[in-house]
Coordinates of C-alpha atoms in Angstrom, one line a residue:
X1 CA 46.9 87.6 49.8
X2 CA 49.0 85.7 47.4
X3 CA 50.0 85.5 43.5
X4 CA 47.8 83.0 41.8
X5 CA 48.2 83.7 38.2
X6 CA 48.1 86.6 35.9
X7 CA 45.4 85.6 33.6
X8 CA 42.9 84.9 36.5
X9 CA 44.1 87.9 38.4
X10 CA 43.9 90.2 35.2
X11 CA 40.1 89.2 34.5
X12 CA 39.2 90.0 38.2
X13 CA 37.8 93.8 39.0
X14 CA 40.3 96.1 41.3
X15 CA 37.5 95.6 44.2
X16 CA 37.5 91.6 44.5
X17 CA 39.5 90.6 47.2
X18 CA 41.6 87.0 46.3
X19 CA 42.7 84.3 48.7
X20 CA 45.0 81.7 47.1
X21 CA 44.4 78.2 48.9
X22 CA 47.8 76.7 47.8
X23 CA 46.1 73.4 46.2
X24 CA 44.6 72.4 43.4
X25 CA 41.0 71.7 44.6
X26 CA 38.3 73.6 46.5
X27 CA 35.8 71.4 47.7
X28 CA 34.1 74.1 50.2
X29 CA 34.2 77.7 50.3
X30 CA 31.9 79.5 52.8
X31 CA 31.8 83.7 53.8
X32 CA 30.0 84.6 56.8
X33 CA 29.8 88.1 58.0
X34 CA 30.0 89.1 61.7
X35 CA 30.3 92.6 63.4
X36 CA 33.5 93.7 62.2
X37 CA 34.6 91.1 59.3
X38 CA 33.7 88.5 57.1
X39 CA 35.0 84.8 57.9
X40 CA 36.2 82.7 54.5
X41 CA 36.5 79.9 55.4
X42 CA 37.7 76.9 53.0
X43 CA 38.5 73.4 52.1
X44 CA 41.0 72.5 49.7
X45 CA 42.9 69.1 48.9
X46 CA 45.1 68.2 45.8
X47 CA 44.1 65.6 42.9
X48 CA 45.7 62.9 44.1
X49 CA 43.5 60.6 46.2
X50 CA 46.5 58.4 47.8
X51 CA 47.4 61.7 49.7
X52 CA 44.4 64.4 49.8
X53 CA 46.4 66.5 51.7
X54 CA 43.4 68.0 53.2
X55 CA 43.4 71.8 54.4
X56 CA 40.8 73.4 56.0
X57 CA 41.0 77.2 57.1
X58 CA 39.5 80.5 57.4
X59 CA 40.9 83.7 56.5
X60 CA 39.5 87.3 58.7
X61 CA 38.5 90.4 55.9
X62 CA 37.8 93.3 58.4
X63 CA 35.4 95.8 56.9
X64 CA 36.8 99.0 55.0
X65 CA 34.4 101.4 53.3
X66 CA 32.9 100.2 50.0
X67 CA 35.6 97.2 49.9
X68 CA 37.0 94.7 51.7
X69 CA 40.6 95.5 53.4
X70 CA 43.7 93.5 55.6
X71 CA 42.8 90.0 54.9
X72 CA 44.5 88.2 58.2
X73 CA 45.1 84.3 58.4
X74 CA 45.1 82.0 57.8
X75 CA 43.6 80.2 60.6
X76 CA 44.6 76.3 60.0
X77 CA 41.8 73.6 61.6
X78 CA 44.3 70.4 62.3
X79 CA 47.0 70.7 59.0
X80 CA 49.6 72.9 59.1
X81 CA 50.9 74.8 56.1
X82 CA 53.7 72.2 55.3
X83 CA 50.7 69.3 55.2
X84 CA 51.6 68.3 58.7
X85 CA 48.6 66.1 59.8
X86 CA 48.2 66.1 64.0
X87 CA 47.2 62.9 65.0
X88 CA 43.4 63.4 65.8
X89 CA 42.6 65.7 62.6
X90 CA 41.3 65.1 59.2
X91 CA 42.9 62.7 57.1
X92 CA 41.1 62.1 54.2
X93 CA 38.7 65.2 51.9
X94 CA 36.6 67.2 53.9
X95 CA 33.7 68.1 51.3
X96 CA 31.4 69.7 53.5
X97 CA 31.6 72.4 56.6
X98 CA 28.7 74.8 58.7
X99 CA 29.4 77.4 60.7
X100 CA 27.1 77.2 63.9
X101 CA 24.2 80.0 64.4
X102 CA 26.2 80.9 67.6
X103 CA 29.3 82.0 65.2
X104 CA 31.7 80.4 67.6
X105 CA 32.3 76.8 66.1
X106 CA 32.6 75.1 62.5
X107 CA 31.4 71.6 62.1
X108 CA 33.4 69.6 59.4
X109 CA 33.3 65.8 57.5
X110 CA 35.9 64.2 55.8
X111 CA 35.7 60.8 53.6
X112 CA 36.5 58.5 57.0
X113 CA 33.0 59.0 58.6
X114 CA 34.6 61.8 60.8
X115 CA 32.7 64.5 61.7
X116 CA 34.7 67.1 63.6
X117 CA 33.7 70.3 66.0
X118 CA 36.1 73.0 66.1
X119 CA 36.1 76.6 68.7
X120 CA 36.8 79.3 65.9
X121 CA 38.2 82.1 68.0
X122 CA 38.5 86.0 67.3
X123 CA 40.9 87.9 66.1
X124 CA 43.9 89.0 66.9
X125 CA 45.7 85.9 66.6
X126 CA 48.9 84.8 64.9
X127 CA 48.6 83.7 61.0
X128 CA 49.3 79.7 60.2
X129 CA 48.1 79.1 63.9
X130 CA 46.9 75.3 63.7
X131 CA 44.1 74.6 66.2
X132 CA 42.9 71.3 67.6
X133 CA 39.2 69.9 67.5
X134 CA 36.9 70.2 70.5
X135 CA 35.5 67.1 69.8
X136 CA 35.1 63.9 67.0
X137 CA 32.2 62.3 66.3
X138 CA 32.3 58.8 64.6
X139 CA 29.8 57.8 62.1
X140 CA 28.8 53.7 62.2
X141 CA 29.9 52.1 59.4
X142 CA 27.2 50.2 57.7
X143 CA 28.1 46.4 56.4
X144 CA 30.7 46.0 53.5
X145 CA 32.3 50.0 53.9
X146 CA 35.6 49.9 55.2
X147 CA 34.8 53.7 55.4
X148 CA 32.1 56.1 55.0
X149 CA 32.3 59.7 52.8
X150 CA 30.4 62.6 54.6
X151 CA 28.6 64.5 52.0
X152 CA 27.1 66.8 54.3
X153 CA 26.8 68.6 57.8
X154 CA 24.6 70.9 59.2
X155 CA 23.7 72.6 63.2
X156 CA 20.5 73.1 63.6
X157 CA 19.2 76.0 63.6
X158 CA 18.5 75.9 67.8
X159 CA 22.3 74.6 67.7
X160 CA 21.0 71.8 70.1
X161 CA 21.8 69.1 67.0
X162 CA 23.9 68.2 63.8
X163 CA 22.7 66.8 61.2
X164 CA 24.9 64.9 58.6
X165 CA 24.7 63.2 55.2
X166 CA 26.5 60.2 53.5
X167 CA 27.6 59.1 50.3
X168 CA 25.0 56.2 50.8
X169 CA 22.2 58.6 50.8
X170 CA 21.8 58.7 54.6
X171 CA 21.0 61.1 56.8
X172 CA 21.5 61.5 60.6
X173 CA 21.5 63.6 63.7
X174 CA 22.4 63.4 67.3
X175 CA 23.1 66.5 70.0
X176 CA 25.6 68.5 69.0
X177 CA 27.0 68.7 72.8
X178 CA 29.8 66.5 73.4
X179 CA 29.0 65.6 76.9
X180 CA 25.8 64.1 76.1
X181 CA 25.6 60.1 75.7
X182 CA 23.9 60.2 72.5
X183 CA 23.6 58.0 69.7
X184 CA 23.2 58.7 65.9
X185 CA 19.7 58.5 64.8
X186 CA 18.6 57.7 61.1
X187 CA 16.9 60.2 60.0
X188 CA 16.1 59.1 56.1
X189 CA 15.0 56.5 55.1
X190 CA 12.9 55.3 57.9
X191 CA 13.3 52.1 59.3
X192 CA 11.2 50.6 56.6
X193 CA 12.7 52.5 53.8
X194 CA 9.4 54.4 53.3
X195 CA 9.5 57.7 51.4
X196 CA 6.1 60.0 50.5
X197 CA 6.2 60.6 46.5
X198 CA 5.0 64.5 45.4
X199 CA 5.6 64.6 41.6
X200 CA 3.3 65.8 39.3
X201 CA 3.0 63.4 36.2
X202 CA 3.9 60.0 35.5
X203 CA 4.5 58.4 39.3
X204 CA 5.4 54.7 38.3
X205 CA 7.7 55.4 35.6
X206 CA 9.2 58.2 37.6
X207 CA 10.2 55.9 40.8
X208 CA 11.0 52.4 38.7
X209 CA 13.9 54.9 37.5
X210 CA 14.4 56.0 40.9
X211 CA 14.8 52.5 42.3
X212 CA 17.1 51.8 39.3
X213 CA 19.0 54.3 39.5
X214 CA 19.6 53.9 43.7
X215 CA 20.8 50.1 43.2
X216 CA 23.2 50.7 40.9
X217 CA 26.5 51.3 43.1
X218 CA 26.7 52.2 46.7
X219 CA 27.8 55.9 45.4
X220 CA 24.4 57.6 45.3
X221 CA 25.3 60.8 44.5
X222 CA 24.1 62.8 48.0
X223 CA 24.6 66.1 47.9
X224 CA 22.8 69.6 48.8
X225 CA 22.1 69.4 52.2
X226 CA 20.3 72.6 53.6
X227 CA 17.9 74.5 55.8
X228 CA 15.0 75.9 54.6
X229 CA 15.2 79.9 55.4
X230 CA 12.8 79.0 58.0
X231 CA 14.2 76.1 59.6
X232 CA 11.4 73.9 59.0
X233 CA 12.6 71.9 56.5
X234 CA 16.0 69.7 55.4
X235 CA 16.5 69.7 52.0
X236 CA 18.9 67.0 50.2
X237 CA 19.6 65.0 46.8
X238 CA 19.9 61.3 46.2
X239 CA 20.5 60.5 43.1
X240 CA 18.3 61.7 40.5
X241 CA 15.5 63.4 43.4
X242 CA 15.4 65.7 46.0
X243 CA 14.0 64.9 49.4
X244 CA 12.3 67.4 51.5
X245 CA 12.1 66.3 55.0
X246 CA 10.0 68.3 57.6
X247 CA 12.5 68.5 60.9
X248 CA 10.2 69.5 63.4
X249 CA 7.7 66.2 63.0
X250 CA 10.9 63.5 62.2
X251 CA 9.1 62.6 58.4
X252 CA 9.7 62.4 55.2
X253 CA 7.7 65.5 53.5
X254 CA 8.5 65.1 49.3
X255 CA 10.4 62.9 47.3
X256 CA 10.8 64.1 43.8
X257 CA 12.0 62.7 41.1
X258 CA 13.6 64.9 38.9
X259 CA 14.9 62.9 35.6
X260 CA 18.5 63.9 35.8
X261 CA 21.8 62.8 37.6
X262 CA 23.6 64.3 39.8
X263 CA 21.2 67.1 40.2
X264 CA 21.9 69.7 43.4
X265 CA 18.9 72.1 44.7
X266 CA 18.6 75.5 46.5
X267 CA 15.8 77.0 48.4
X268 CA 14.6 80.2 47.5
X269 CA 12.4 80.4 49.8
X270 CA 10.8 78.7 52.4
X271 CA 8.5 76.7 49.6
X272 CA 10.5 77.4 46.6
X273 CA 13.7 75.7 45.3
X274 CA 15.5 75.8 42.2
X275 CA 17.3 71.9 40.9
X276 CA 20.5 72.4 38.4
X277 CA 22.6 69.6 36.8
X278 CA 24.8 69.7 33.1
X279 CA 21.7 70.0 31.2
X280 CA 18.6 71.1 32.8
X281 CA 17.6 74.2 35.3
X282 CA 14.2 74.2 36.5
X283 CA 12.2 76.0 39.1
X284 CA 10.0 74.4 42.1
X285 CA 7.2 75.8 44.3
X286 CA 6.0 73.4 47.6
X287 CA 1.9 72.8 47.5
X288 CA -0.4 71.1 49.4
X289 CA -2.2 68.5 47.4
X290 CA -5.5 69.0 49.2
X291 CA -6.3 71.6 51.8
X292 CA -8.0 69.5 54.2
X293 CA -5.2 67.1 54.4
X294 CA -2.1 68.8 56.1
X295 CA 0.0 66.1 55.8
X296 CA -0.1 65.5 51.5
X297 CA 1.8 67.7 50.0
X298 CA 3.5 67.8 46.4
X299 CA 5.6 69.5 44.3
X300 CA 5.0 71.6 41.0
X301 CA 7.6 72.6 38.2
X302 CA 7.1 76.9 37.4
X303 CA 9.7 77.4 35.2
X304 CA 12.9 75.8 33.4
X305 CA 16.2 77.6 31.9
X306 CA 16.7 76.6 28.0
X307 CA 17.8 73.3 27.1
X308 CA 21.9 73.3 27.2
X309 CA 22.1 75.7 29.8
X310 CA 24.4 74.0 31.7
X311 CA 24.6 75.2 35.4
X312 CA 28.2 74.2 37.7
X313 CA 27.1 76.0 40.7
X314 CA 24.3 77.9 42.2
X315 CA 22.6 79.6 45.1
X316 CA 20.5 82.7 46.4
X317 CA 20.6 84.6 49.3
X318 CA 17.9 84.3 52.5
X319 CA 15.4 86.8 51.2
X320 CA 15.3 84.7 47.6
X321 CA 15.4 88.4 46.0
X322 CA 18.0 86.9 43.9
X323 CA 19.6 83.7 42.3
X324 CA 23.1 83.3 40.8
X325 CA 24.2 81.1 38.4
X326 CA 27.5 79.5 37.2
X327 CA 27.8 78.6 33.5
X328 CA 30.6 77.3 31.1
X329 CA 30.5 79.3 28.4
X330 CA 33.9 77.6 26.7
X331 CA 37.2 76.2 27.5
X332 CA 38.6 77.7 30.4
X333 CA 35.4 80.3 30.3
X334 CA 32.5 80.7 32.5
X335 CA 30.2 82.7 33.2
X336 CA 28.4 84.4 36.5
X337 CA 24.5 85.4 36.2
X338 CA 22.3 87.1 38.1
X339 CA 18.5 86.6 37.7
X340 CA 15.4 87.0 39.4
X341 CA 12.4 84.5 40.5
X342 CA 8.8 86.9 39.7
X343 CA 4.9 86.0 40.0
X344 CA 4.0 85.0 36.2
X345 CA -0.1 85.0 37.1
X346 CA -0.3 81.9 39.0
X347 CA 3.2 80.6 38.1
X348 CA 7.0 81.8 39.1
X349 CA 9.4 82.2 36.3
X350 CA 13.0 83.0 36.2
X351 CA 13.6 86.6 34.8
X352 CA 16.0 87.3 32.2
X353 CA 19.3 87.5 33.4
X354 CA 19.9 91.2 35.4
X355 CA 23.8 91.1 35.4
X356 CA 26.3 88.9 34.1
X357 CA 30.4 88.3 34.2
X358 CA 33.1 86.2 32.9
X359 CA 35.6 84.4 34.1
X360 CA 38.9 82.7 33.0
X361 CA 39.5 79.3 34.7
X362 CA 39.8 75.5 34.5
X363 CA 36.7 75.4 36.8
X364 CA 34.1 77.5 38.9
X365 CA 33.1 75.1 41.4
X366 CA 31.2 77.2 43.9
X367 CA 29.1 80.1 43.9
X368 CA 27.5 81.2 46.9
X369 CA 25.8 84.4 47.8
X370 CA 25.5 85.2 51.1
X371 CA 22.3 85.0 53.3
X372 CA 22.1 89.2 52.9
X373 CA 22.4 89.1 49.0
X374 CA 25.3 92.2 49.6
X375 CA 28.4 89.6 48.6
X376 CA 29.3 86.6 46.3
X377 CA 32.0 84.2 47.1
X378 CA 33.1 82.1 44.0
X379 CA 35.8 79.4 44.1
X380 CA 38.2 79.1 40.9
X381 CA 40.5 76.5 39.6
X382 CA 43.6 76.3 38.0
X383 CA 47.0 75.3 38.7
X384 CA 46.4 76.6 42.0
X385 CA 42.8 77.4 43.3
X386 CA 41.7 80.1 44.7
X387 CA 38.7 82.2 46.6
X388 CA 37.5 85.6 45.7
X389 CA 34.9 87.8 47.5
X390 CA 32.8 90.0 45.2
X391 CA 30.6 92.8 46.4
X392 CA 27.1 92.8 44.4
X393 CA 27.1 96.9 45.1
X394 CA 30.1 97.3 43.2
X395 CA 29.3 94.8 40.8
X396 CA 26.3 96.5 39.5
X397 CA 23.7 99.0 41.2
X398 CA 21.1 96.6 39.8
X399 CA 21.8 93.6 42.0
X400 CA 20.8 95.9 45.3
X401 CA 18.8 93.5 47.4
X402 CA 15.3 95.5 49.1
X403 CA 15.3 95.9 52.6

């Protein structure tokens, strides 16, 4: 655990435990919890483009009673601590990172159109140990890139594939084992660029902005790729809508406009999600449009935060008992929310927010709960970034997630 400021340390409660990440940005930051410790595991770069300096780690928080205790690490995947870059790691950002359902390996992409496997071992093990990749995958670069930015990667949830996502607003898979002779298969959009349409409302206007809005640079603005809780679905954004594509059957399932740029989503369950951008929070629910057709399906706004609600970050854990919410409140300010999604007769509604907490920052760029709903990891900026680890428990006894 390191210094990383007196003003940000002095507005964080006793029980948070910090991890400073030595640069200025954090472009992932991801806790999972296995028998005897919670993994955080991180990617951070500086500002400067010309020299990301990319740095992607994990630090070990074995369990103590009612906190979090000895933080060991941390573990460095290909960059060493002095920004030593071995010649088969990352080299440009890595934005995106899963950890596989077998906790033993962490998939990562980086702006080349590298997408990297890595063995994450167990403790004990020496801190600043720099460990190589068990294999590289190499995207194909479409006409006119010289290189290609992976927005997103996932394992399946069967670990028998990765799926990734590009700036171009493309998605693909292939096996995740290395000895197979696979290739990358195009997931969305099909071969004929066909997607379904599930908005309620005003169809042609919504997809002639759509169209308008995908042609205007290569940059499409892909982002939020995710599982449903179930595994049935993969949910993403390009540009101004969210696709929901049914993994099991290989199709597109939704496409839904949503009105706003650079909108992300979150499931909250297996047939609700929740869209955020600067402006504009609403709340979705998944429908078939008729019951005799299994195949039409659409999707149905419940519920919207007010106007100027202005949401940086978001998520919920696996049960979707809860939702949090990151807000800037002022300069330097933001603010963490707690709220609930409830049955409103035959619509679902956010509730009124059940906990909420400030924060003193140049930016809150992540805010993840984890699948159990017991922890929040949040990601702050300043001159250096850093992680924190917040217990819901300790928080408030009102944020206790049902069993």
């Amino acid at each position: 655990m390191a210094d990383v400021g007196a003003a940000l340390i002095d507005s964080l409660p006793p029980h948070d435990v910090t991890v400073t990440t030595e640069l200025n940005v954090v472009n992932v930051a991801h806790t999972v919890e296995i028998k005897d410790y919670y993994l955080v595991f991180s990617s951070s770069s500086t500002y400067d483009n010309r020299d990301p300096t990319p740095r992607v780690s994990v630090y070990y928080l074995e369990k103590g009673e009612g906190e979090y205790a000895k933080p060991m690490g941390p573990l460095l995947f290909g960059t060493s601590a002095s920004g030593d870059v071995r010649k088969d790691e990352h080299k440009n950002w890595v934005r995106t990172l899963d950890y596989s359902p077998s906790q033993q390996l962490l998939l990562t992409g980086d702006g080349d159109g590298m997408v990297k496997m890595w063995k994450v071992p167990a403790p004990p093990f020496r801190p600043h140990t720099v460990l190589p990749p068990v294999f590289t995958y190499r995207l194909p670069l479409p006409a006119g890139f010289a290189k290609l930015d992976v927005k997103g990667v996932l394992f399946s949830p069967c670990q028998q594939h990765i799926v990734v996502g590009t700036i171009d607003g493309k998605v693909f898979c292939r096996s995740s084992d290395p000895s197979a002779e696979d290739e990358w298969q195009q997931l969305y959009p099909d071969a004929n660029g066909a997607v379904a349409d599930g908005l309620e409302g005003d169809k042609e206007k919504e997809e002639a902005r759509s169209d308008k809005h995908e042609k205007r640079e290569k940059d499409v603005g892909f982002g939020s790729l995710q599982y449903s809780p179930d595994g049935r679905l993969i949910g993403f954004t390009v540009g101004a809508k969210v696709v929901l594509f049914d993994w099991a059957r290989r199709r597109v399932l939704v496409s839904l406009p949503v009105n706003e740029d650079n909108i992300r989503f979150v499931f909250v369950r297996d047939d609700v999600f929740f869209t955020f951008s600067k402006s504009c929070t609403r709340l979705w629910r998944l429908r078939k449009e008729k019951e005799k057709d299994p195949d039409s399906y659409i999707c149905t706004r419940e519920d919207r935060l007010p106007e100027g609600v202005g949401v940086k970050a978001g998520s919920s854990c696996k049960s979707g008992q809860l939702v949090a919410l990151a807000t800037q409140t002022g300069a330097n300010m933001f603010g963490l929310e707690f709220r609930r999604v409830e049955e409103k007769g035959d619509r679902l509604a956010f509730s009124k927010p059940i906990f909420t907490r400030e924060y003193t920052a140049k930016y809150l760029p992540i805010a993840e709960l984890s699948p159990c709903g017991r922890f929040i990891t949040l990601a702050l900026e300043e001159e250096t970034s850093y992680i924190t680890l917040c217990s819901l428990e300790v928080m408030s006894e009102e944020l206790r997630i049902e069993e």
